[in-house]
Coordinates of C-alpha atoms in Angstrom, one line a residue:
Chain Z
M1 CA 5.9 -14.3 7.2
Q2 CA 3.3 -17.0 7.0
R3 CA 3.7 -19.7 4.3
Q4 CA 0.8 -19.1 2.0
K5 CA -0.9 -20.5 -1.0
V6 CA -2.8 -18.1 -3.3
D7 CA -5.2 -19.4 -5.9
A8 CA -6.3 -17.7 -9.2
Q9 CA -5.4 -14.2 -8.2
P10 CA -6.1 -11.5 -10.9
A11 CA -2.8 -10.0 -11.8
Y12 CA -0.7 -8.3 -14.5
V13 CA 2.9 -9.0 -15.3
L14 CA 4.9 -5.7 -15.0
H15 CA 8.3 -7.1 -16.1
T16 CA 10.2 -10.3 -16.3
Y17 CA 13.9 -11.0 -15.8
P18 CA 15.7 -14.1 -17.0
F19 CA 16.8 -16.3 -14.1
R20 CA 19.2 -19.2 -14.4
E21 CA 19.1 -21.2 -17.6
T22 CA 15.3 -21.7 -18.0
S23 CA 13.5 -19.7 -15.4
L24 CA 12.0 -16.2 -15.0
I25 CA 11.6 -13.8 -12.2
V26 CA 8.2 -12.2 -12.7
E27 CA 7.4 -8.8 -11.3
A28 CA 3.6 -8.8 -11.1
F29 CA 0.9 -6.5 -9.9
S30 CA -1.9 -8.5 -8.2
R31 CA -5.3 -7.2 -7.0
D32 CA -5.2 -8.4 -3.4
F33 CA -1.5 -8.6 -2.7
G34 CA -0.1 -5.6 -4.6
R35 CA 3.3 -5.9 -6.3
I36 CA 4.9 -9.3 -5.9
A37 CA 7.9 -11.1 -7.3
L38 CA 7.4 -14.7 -8.5
L39 CA 9.8 -17.3 -9.6
A40 CA 8.5 -19.1 -12.7
R41 CA 10.4 -22.3 -12.9
G42 CA 11.2 -23.5 -16.4
A43 CA 9.2 -20.7 -18.0
R44 CA 11.8 -20.2 -20.7
R45 CA 11.8 -23.8 -21.8
P46 CA 10.6 -24.2 -25.4
R47 CA 7.5 -26.2 -24.4
S48 CA 6.7 -24.5 -21.1
A49 CA 3.0 -24.1 -20.5
V50 CA 3.4 -20.5 -19.4
R51 CA 5.8 -19.5 -22.1
G52 CA 4.2 -16.7 -24.1
L53 CA 1.7 -16.3 -21.3
L54 CA 3.7 -14.3 -18.9
M55 CA 3.5 -11.2 -21.0
A56 CA 3.0 -7.6 -19.7
F57 CA -0.4 -5.8 -20.3
Q58 CA -2.4 -9.0 -20.4
P59 CA -4.9 -9.9 -17.7
L60 CA -3.9 -13.2 -16.0
E61 CA -4.9 -15.3 -13.1
L62 CA -1.8 -16.3 -11.1
S63 CA -1.5 -19.0 -8.4
W64 CA 1.6 -19.1 -6.2
A65 CA 2.9 -20.6 -3.0
G66 CA 5.8 -19.9 -0.7
K67 CA 7.1 -17.3 1.6
G68 CA 9.8 -14.7 1.6
E69 CA 10.6 -12.2 -1.0
V70 CA 10.3 -14.4 -4.0
L71 CA 7.3 -16.7 -4.3
T72 CA 6.9 -19.7 -6.6
L73 CA 4.5 -19.4 -9.4
M74 CA 2.4 -22.5 -9.7
K75 CA 0.0 -21.7 -12.4
A76 CA -0.9 -18.9 -14.8
E77 CA -4.1 -18.6 -16.8
W78 CA -4.9 -16.2 -19.6
Q79 CA -8.0 -14.1 -19.0
G80 CA -8.4 -12.3 -22.3
G81 CA -10.4 -9.3 -23.4
Q82 CA -7.4 -7.1 -23.6
P83 CA -6.0 -6.4 -27.1
L84 CA -2.2 -6.3 -27.4
L85 CA -0.9 -2.8 -27.2
V86 CA 0.6 -1.2 -30.2
G87 CA 2.4 2.0 -31.2
Q88 CA 2.4 4.8 -28.7
A89 CA 0.1 3.0 -26.4
L90 CA 2.6 0.3 -26.0
F91 CA 5.3 2.8 -24.9
C92 CA 2.8 4.4 -22.5
G93 CA 2.1 0.9 -21.0
Y94 CA 5.8 0.5 -20.4
Y95 CA 5.7 3.9 -18.7
L96 CA 2.9 2.8 -16.4
N97 CA 4.7 -0.4 -15.5
E98 CA 7.9 1.5 -14.7
L99 CA 6.1 3.9 -12.4
L100 CA 4.5 0.9 -10.6
I101 CA 7.8 -0.9 -10.3
H102 CA 9.5 2.1 -8.8
L103 CA 6.7 3.5 -6.7
L104 CA 4.7 0.6 -5.4
P105 CA 6.1 -1.0 -2.2
R106 CA 6.2 -4.8 -2.3
E107 CA 3.2 -6.7 -1.1
D108 CA 1.1 -3.7 -0.3
P109 CA -2.4 -4.2 -1.7
H110 CA -3.9 -1.4 -3.8
E111 CA -7.2 -2.8 -5.1
R112 CA -8.5 0.5 -6.4
L113 CA -5.3 1.3 -8.2
F114 CA -5.4 -2.2 -9.7
E115 CA -8.8 -1.4 -11.1
R116 CA -7.6 1.9 -12.5
Y117 CA -4.6 0.2 -14.1
S118 CA -6.8 -2.4 -15.7
Q119 CA -9.1 0.3 -17.1
M120 CA -6.2 2.3 -18.3
L121 CA -4.8 -0.7 -20.2
G122 CA -8.3 -1.2 -21.6
S123 CA -8.4 2.3 -23.0
L124 CA -4.8 2.0 -24.3
G125 CA -5.7 -1.2 -26.1
N126 CA -8.9 0.2 -27.6
D127 CA -7.3 2.4 -30.2
P128 CA -6.2 0.3 -33.1
A129 CA -3.6 2.9 -34.1
G130 CA -2.2 3.0 -30.6
K131 CA -2.9 6.6 -29.9
V132 CA -2.7 7.7 -26.2
S133 CA -5.3 9.8 -24.5
E134 CA -3.4 12.4 -22.5
P135 CA -6.3 13.1 -20.1
E136 CA -6.6 9.4 -19.2
L137 CA -2.9 9.3 -18.5
R138 CA -3.2 12.4 -16.2
R139 CA -6.1 10.8 -14.3
F140 CA -4.1 7.6 -13.8
E141 CA -1.0 9.5 -12.5
K142 CA -3.2 11.5 -10.2
A143 CA -4.9 8.3 -8.9
L144 CA -1.5 6.7 -8.5
L145 CA -0.2 9.5 -6.3
Q146 CA -3.5 9.5 -4.3
E147 CA -3.2 5.8 -3.7
L148 CA 0.4 6.0 -2.5
G149 CA -0.6 8.7 0.0
Y150 CA 0.8 11.6 -1.9
G151 CA -2.6 13.1 -2.8
L152 CA -2.4 16.5 -4.4
T153 CA -3.9 19.7 -2.9
L154 CA -5.3 21.6 -5.8
N155 CA -8.2 23.8 -4.6
V156 CA -6.5 25.7 -1.8
D157 CA -3.1 27.3 -1.7
S158 CA -0.4 27.0 1.0
A159 CA -1.8 30.0 2.8
G160 CA -5.3 28.4 3.0
T161 CA -7.0 30.6 0.5
P162 CA -8.9 29.1 -2.4
V163 CA -7.0 28.9 -5.6
E164 CA -7.9 31.7 -8.1
V165 CA -8.3 31.1 -11.8
D166 CA -6.1 34.0 -12.9
A167 CA -3.4 33.7 -10.3
F168 CA -0.1 31.8 -10.7
Y169 CA 1.3 29.2 -8.4
A170 CA 4.4 27.1 -7.9
Y171 CA 3.5 23.6 -6.7
E172 CA 5.7 22.7 -3.7
I173 CA 5.8 19.2 -2.4
E174 CA 4.0 18.8 1.0
Q175 CA 2.8 22.4 0.9
G176 CA 0.7 22.5 -2.2
P177 CA 0.3 25.5 -4.5
V178 CA 2.3 28.6 -3.4
R179 CA 1.1 31.8 -4.9
Q180 CA 3.6 33.5 -7.3
E181 CA 4.1 36.5 -9.5
Q182 CA 3.9 35.2 -13.0
G183 CA 7.0 33.7 -14.5
G184 CA 9.4 30.7 -14.1
Q185 CA 7.9 27.4 -13.4
A186 CA 4.5 28.8 -12.3
V187 CA 1.2 27.1 -13.3
R188 CA -2.1 28.9 -13.7
G189 CA -4.8 28.6 -11.0
Q190 CA -7.0 27.4 -13.9
T191 CA -4.8 24.4 -14.5
L192 CA -4.9 23.4 -10.8
L193 CA -8.6 23.7 -10.7
D194 CA -9.0 21.8 -14.0
L195 CA -6.7 19.1 -12.7
A196 CA -8.8 18.9 -9.5
A197 CA -12.0 18.5 -11.6
E198 CA -10.2 16.3 -14.1
N199 CA -11.3 18.6 -16.9
F200 CA -8.8 18.6 -19.6
S201 CA -10.6 20.5 -22.3
D202 CA -8.3 23.5 -22.2
P203 CA -5.1 22.9 -24.2
R204 CA -3.0 25.1 -21.9
T205 CA -4.3 23.0 -18.9
R206 CA -3.1 19.9 -20.8
V207 CA 0.4 21.2 -21.3
E208 CA 0.8 22.6 -17.8
A209 CA -0.8 19.5 -16.1
K210 CA 1.7 17.3 -18.0
Q211 CA 4.7 19.4 -16.8
L212 CA 3.4 19.5 -13.3
M213 CA 2.9 15.7 -13.2
R214 CA 6.3 15.2 -14.7
S215 CA 8.0 17.2 -12.0
L216 CA 6.0 15.5 -9.3
M217 CA 6.8 12.0 -10.6
A218 CA 10.5 13.0 -10.8
Y219 CA 10.4 14.0 -7.2
Y220 CA 8.7 10.8 -5.9
L221 CA 11.1 8.7 -8.1
G222 CA 13.9 10.3 -6.1
G223 CA 15.7 11.6 -9.1
A224 CA 15.9 8.3 -11.0
E225 CA 15.4 9.0 -14.7
L226 CA 12.7 6.7 -16.2
A227 CA 14.2 4.5 -18.9
T228 CA 10.8 4.6 -20.7
R229 CA 10.9 8.4 -20.9
K230 CA 14.4 8.4 -22.2
I231 CA 13.5 6.0 -24.9
F232 CA 10.2 7.8 -25.7
K233 CA 12.2 11.0 -26.2
E234 CA 14.5 9.2 -28.6
L235 CA 11.4 8.0 -30.5
Q236 CA 10.1 11.5 -30.8
E237 CA 13.4 12.9 -31.9
L238 CA 13.1 10.9 -35.1
Chain U
M1 CA 44.3 -27.2 -2.5
T2 CA 43.4 -26.5 -6.1
P3 CA 46.2 -25.0 -8.2
S4 CA 45.4 -21.5 -9.3
S5 CA 45.3 -22.2 -13.1
L6 CA 42.7 -25.0 -12.4
E7 CA 40.8 -22.6 -10.3
A8 CA 40.9 -20.0 -13.1
L9 CA 39.6 -22.6 -15.6
I10 CA 36.7 -23.6 -13.4
E11 CA 35.8 -19.9 -12.9
A12 CA 36.1 -19.3 -16.6
L13 CA 33.8 -22.2 -17.5
R14 CA 31.1 -20.8 -15.4
C15 CA 30.4 -18.1 -17.9
L16 CA 28.6 -20.7 -20.1
P17 CA 24.8 -20.7 -19.8
G18 CA 23.6 -23.4 -17.4
V19 CA 27.0 -24.1 -15.9
G20 CA 27.3 -23.7 -12.1
P21 CA 30.2 -24.3 -9.8
K22 CA 29.7 -28.1 -9.7
S23 CA 29.4 -28.6 -13.5
A24 CA 32.3 -26.2 -14.1
Q25 CA 34.5 -28.3 -11.8
R26 CA 33.4 -31.5 -13.5
M27 CA 34.2 -30.1 -17.0
A28 CA 37.6 -28.8 -15.9
Y29 CA 38.6 -32.2 -14.4
H30 CA 37.3 -34.0 -17.4
L31 CA 39.3 -31.9 -19.8
L32 CA 42.6 -32.2 -17.9
Q33 CA 42.3 -35.8 -16.8
R34 CA 40.7 -37.6 -19.7
D35 CA 40.7 -35.5 -22.8
R36 CA 43.7 -33.2 -23.0
K37 CA 43.5 -33.3 -26.8
G38 CA 39.9 -32.2 -26.7
A39 CA 40.9 -29.4 -24.4
Q40 CA 43.5 -28.2 -26.8
R41 CA 41.0 -28.3 -29.7
L42 CA 38.4 -26.4 -27.6
G43 CA 41.0 -23.8 -26.7
D44 CA 42.2 -23.3 -30.3
A45 CA 38.7 -23.2 -31.7
L46 CA 37.6 -20.7 -29.1
L47 CA 40.6 -18.4 -29.8
H48 CA 40.2 -18.8 -33.6
A49 CA 36.5 -18.0 -33.5
L50 CA 37.1 -15.0 -31.3
Q51 CA 39.7 -13.6 -33.7
S52 CA 37.9 -14.3 -37.0
I53 CA 34.2 -13.9 -36.3
R54 CA 32.8 -10.4 -36.6
H55 CA 29.6 -8.7 -37.7
C56 CA 28.7 -8.4 -41.4
Q57 CA 28.8 -4.8 -42.4
R58 CA 25.6 -5.1 -44.3
C59 CA 23.3 -7.5 -42.3
N60 CA 25.1 -7.4 -38.9
T61 CA 25.1 -11.2 -38.5
F62 CA 28.2 -13.2 -37.6
T63 CA 30.6 -13.8 -40.4
E64 CA 34.3 -14.3 -41.1
S65 CA 34.6 -11.7 -43.9
D66 CA 33.5 -8.1 -44.1
I67 CA 30.4 -8.9 -45.9
C68 CA 28.7 -12.3 -45.4
E69 CA 28.0 -14.8 -48.2
R70 CA 24.3 -14.1 -48.2
C71 CA 24.7 -10.4 -48.6
A72 CA 27.2 -10.8 -51.3
S73 CA 25.1 -13.4 -53.3
P74 CA 23.8 -12.0 -56.6
K75 CA 20.8 -14.4 -56.4
R76 CA 19.2 -12.6 -53.5
D77 CA 16.6 -9.9 -54.1
Q78 CA 18.3 -6.7 -53.0
K79 CA 14.9 -4.8 -52.8
Q80 CA 13.7 -6.6 -49.7
L81 CA 15.2 -6.4 -46.3
C82 CA 13.9 -8.6 -43.5
V83 CA 14.6 -7.4 -40.0
V84 CA 15.0 -10.1 -37.3
E85 CA 16.1 -10.1 -33.7
T86 CA 18.7 -12.9 -33.7
P87 CA 20.8 -15.0 -36.1
V88 CA 18.6 -18.0 -35.0
D89 CA 15.5 -16.1 -36.2
M90 CA 17.3 -15.6 -39.5
N91 CA 17.9 -19.3 -39.8
M92 CA 14.3 -20.0 -39.2
M93 CA 13.3 -17.5 -41.9
E94 CA 15.7 -19.2 -44.3
Q95 CA 14.2 -22.6 -43.5
T96 CA 10.9 -21.5 -44.9
H97 CA 12.4 -21.3 -48.4
A98 CA 9.8 -18.6 -48.9
Y99 CA 12.1 -15.6 -48.8
Q100 CA 14.7 -14.6 -51.3
G101 CA 15.6 -11.1 -50.0
L102 CA 18.3 -10.0 -47.6
Y103 CA 18.3 -9.6 -43.9
Y104 CA 19.3 -7.3 -41.1
V105 CA 20.0 -8.9 -37.7
L106 CA 19.4 -6.6 -34.8
M107 CA 21.2 -8.8 -32.2
G108 CA 18.5 -7.8 -29.7
R109 CA 15.3 -5.9 -29.2
I110 CA 14.1 -2.7 -27.7
S111 CA 13.2 -3.3 -24.1
P112 CA 12.4 0.0 -22.3
L113 CA 12.3 -1.5 -18.8
D114 CA 15.7 -3.1 -19.3
G115 CA 17.0 0.3 -20.5
I116 CA 17.6 -1.0 -24.1
G117 CA 16.6 1.7 -26.5
P118 CA 17.3 2.5 -30.1
R119 CA 20.7 3.8 -29.3
E120 CA 21.8 0.7 -27.4
L121 CA 20.6 -1.4 -30.3
G122 CA 22.4 0.7 -32.9
L123 CA 19.3 1.3 -35.0
D124 CA 21.1 4.1 -36.9
R125 CA 23.1 1.4 -38.7
L126 CA 19.8 -0.2 -39.8
L127 CA 18.7 3.2 -41.1
A128 CA 21.9 3.6 -43.1
R129 CA 21.5 0.1 -44.5
A130 CA 17.8 0.5 -45.5
L131 CA 18.6 3.8 -47.2
D132 CA 21.2 2.4 -49.6
G133 CA 18.9 3.4 -52.5
V134 CA 18.1 -0.2 -53.5
V135 CA 15.9 -1.4 -50.6
E136 CA 12.2 -0.8 -51.3
E137 CA 10.5 -2.9 -48.6
V138 CA 11.5 -3.6 -45.0
I139 CA 9.8 -6.7 -43.6
L140 CA 9.6 -6.7 -39.8
A141 CA 10.0 -10.2 -38.5
T142 CA 10.6 -9.3 -34.9
N143 CA 9.0 -11.5 -32.2
Y144 CA 5.3 -11.2 -31.3
T145 CA 6.1 -10.1 -27.8
N146 CA 5.7 -6.6 -26.4
E147 CA 9.4 -5.9 -27.0
G148 CA 9.2 -7.2 -30.5
E149 CA 6.2 -4.9 -31.2
A150 CA 8.0 -1.9 -29.6
T151 CA 11.0 -2.6 -31.8
G152 CA 8.8 -2.9 -34.9
H153 CA 7.0 0.4 -34.0
Y154 CA 10.3 2.2 -33.6
I155 CA 11.7 1.0 -36.9
T156 CA 8.4 1.9 -38.7
A157 CA 8.6 5.4 -37.3
M158 CA 12.2 5.6 -38.4
L159 CA 11.8 4.4 -41.9
K160 CA 8.4 5.6 -43.0
P161 CA 9.4 9.3 -43.5
H162 CA 12.1 8.1 -46.0
G163 CA 9.5 6.6 -48.3
I164 CA 10.4 2.9 -47.5
N165 CA 7.5 0.5 -47.4
V166 CA 7.4 -1.2 -44.0
T167 CA 5.5 -4.5 -43.6
R168 CA 5.0 -6.8 -40.7
I169 CA 4.7 -10.6 -40.9
A170 CA 1.2 -11.7 -40.1
R171 CA 0.2 -13.5 -37.0
G172 CA -2.6 -16.0 -36.2
V173 CA -3.5 -19.7 -36.2
P174 CA -0.5 -21.8 -37.2
V175 CA -0.5 -23.9 -40.4
G176 CA -2.2 -27.2 -39.7
G177 CA -3.5 -25.8 -36.4
E178 CA -6.8 -27.0 -35.2
L179 CA -8.8 -24.4 -33.4
E180 CA -9.4 -26.9 -30.6
Y181 CA -5.7 -26.8 -29.7
V182 CA -4.8 -23.2 -30.3
D183 CA -4.2 -21.1 -27.2
S184 CA -6.8 -18.5 -26.5
G185 CA -4.5 -15.5 -26.8
T186 CA -3.5 -16.4 -30.4
L187 CA -7.1 -17.1 -31.3
A188 CA -8.3 -13.8 -29.9
Q189 CA -5.7 -11.9 -31.8
A190 CA -6.4 -13.8 -35.0
L191 CA -10.1 -12.9 -34.6
R192 CA -9.2 -9.2 -34.0
E193 CA -7.0 -9.2 -37.1
R194 CA -9.4 -11.1 -39.4
R195 CA -9.5 -10.0 -43.0
L196 CA -12.0 -9.7 -45.7
C197 CA -12.2 -12.8 -48.0
S198 CA -12.0 -12.2 -51.7
P199 CA -13.7 -14.7 -53.9

C-alpha cells in the first residue's frame, strides 16, 4: 500500500480502544476512505488536544498519515452542528456503529452511506427527549444492505411474479420473497411493498419490517449477537 | 541465563500500567540489587492491601471495613446519593466541599460496544441501595461522554418508576472560563442547554 497523507477528511468516530498507557486506537468512518483504524498518540493524556474530541456521533475532520492497517492520526477538528445524543437515540447510535464496525470492510469507501449515516445522526440528535424514529432506522438499515451489495428484492417473488398485497412470503437470502401459506415466519406482501416504497404508515408493516430487518442483519452478521441489542433488551426489561 | 524466580518477577511487574519488558527488568534488578528492604515493604504492602481492601457494602468504593467511614458518618445527608464512575471521581466531588450527601461508586460505566451493560456493572446493587427508603434524590455525576450519558439514561430509567428524583449535574462553560478559550463543543452544548434568567 502507498504511504499516504490525508488532510481534513470528514469522518465520525465509531469506537475507541485504549492502547498502551496514553494512546487510543480509533475506529472511524470516513467519507472517502470508508472504515479506518487510526492510532491517536497520547490522546488519553490529561492535556491532550484531542482528548474529549474523539467522541462518537460528532462530525469531525481527521488528518492522518502512514500505511498499513493502523494509520497515525495527526489532527482532529470538531465540526459541530450535531447535538449530543441522549436517551434511546444514544443507544440507537451505538447500534448503528456496531453494525458499521461489523459489516463495513476496512478502507472501502461508501460515500453515499456516509451521507445517510450523517443524516441519521442528525435526526437522532434532533429530538431533545432522545426518541427514535423507527421508519428512519429501517431506511438506514435498507440503505446499508444496499450499499454493501446485499440489496433487497421486494417487488417480485422468487418465481418472478409480482408480490401481491394479500399473499404471504418467507424472505430467503439470495432468493428474495418465497410465497407461503400463512403462518410461521411469513410476512405480508403488503409489508414487502411498503418497505420497497419506504412507506411505514401501517403499524403492522412497522412490526413486520422490524422483524424482517432483524433476521437479515442476524444473517449478515454471521450469527454474532450484537452487544447493543443485548443491552437494549436489558434496558427494556426494566 | 535469568533464574526463573527473577523471570517471574519481571513478568509480574509488567501487569502495571505503562510498564513494558524493559522497565520491568529495570525495576526487578533495582529491587533485588539496591533496595531489598524496599522490595520487602512493597511485597508486604501489596499482600496486606489485597487481603484487607474490599468494596463498601453501601457505596461500593474501596474500604477496609464492611461499611466505609463516609457511609457510616452521621454528618452526611442520607437523603442524597451521588452516582460516580470511579473512586477518583468521588474524590473530585469531595474536593468541591459543596456536597454533603452520600455516594455510590459504579467502578465503571455502560459501554455497549465493549459489551459492558447493566448486568456487568451490577446496577441491581445500586437499585437496592437507592431503595433503602431514606434516599430521596439520586444525583448523576457520570462523565459527559457518550458512555457516561448512556449510564445516566439507564439509571434514570431504572429509578424513576420507584419514585426517586433523579438529577444530572449541569454542564457548560467552566468557572472563570473566558468564552474566547472555551472549546466549541462545550460552548455549543452550553448554548443548547441555556436557561431562562430570573431577575
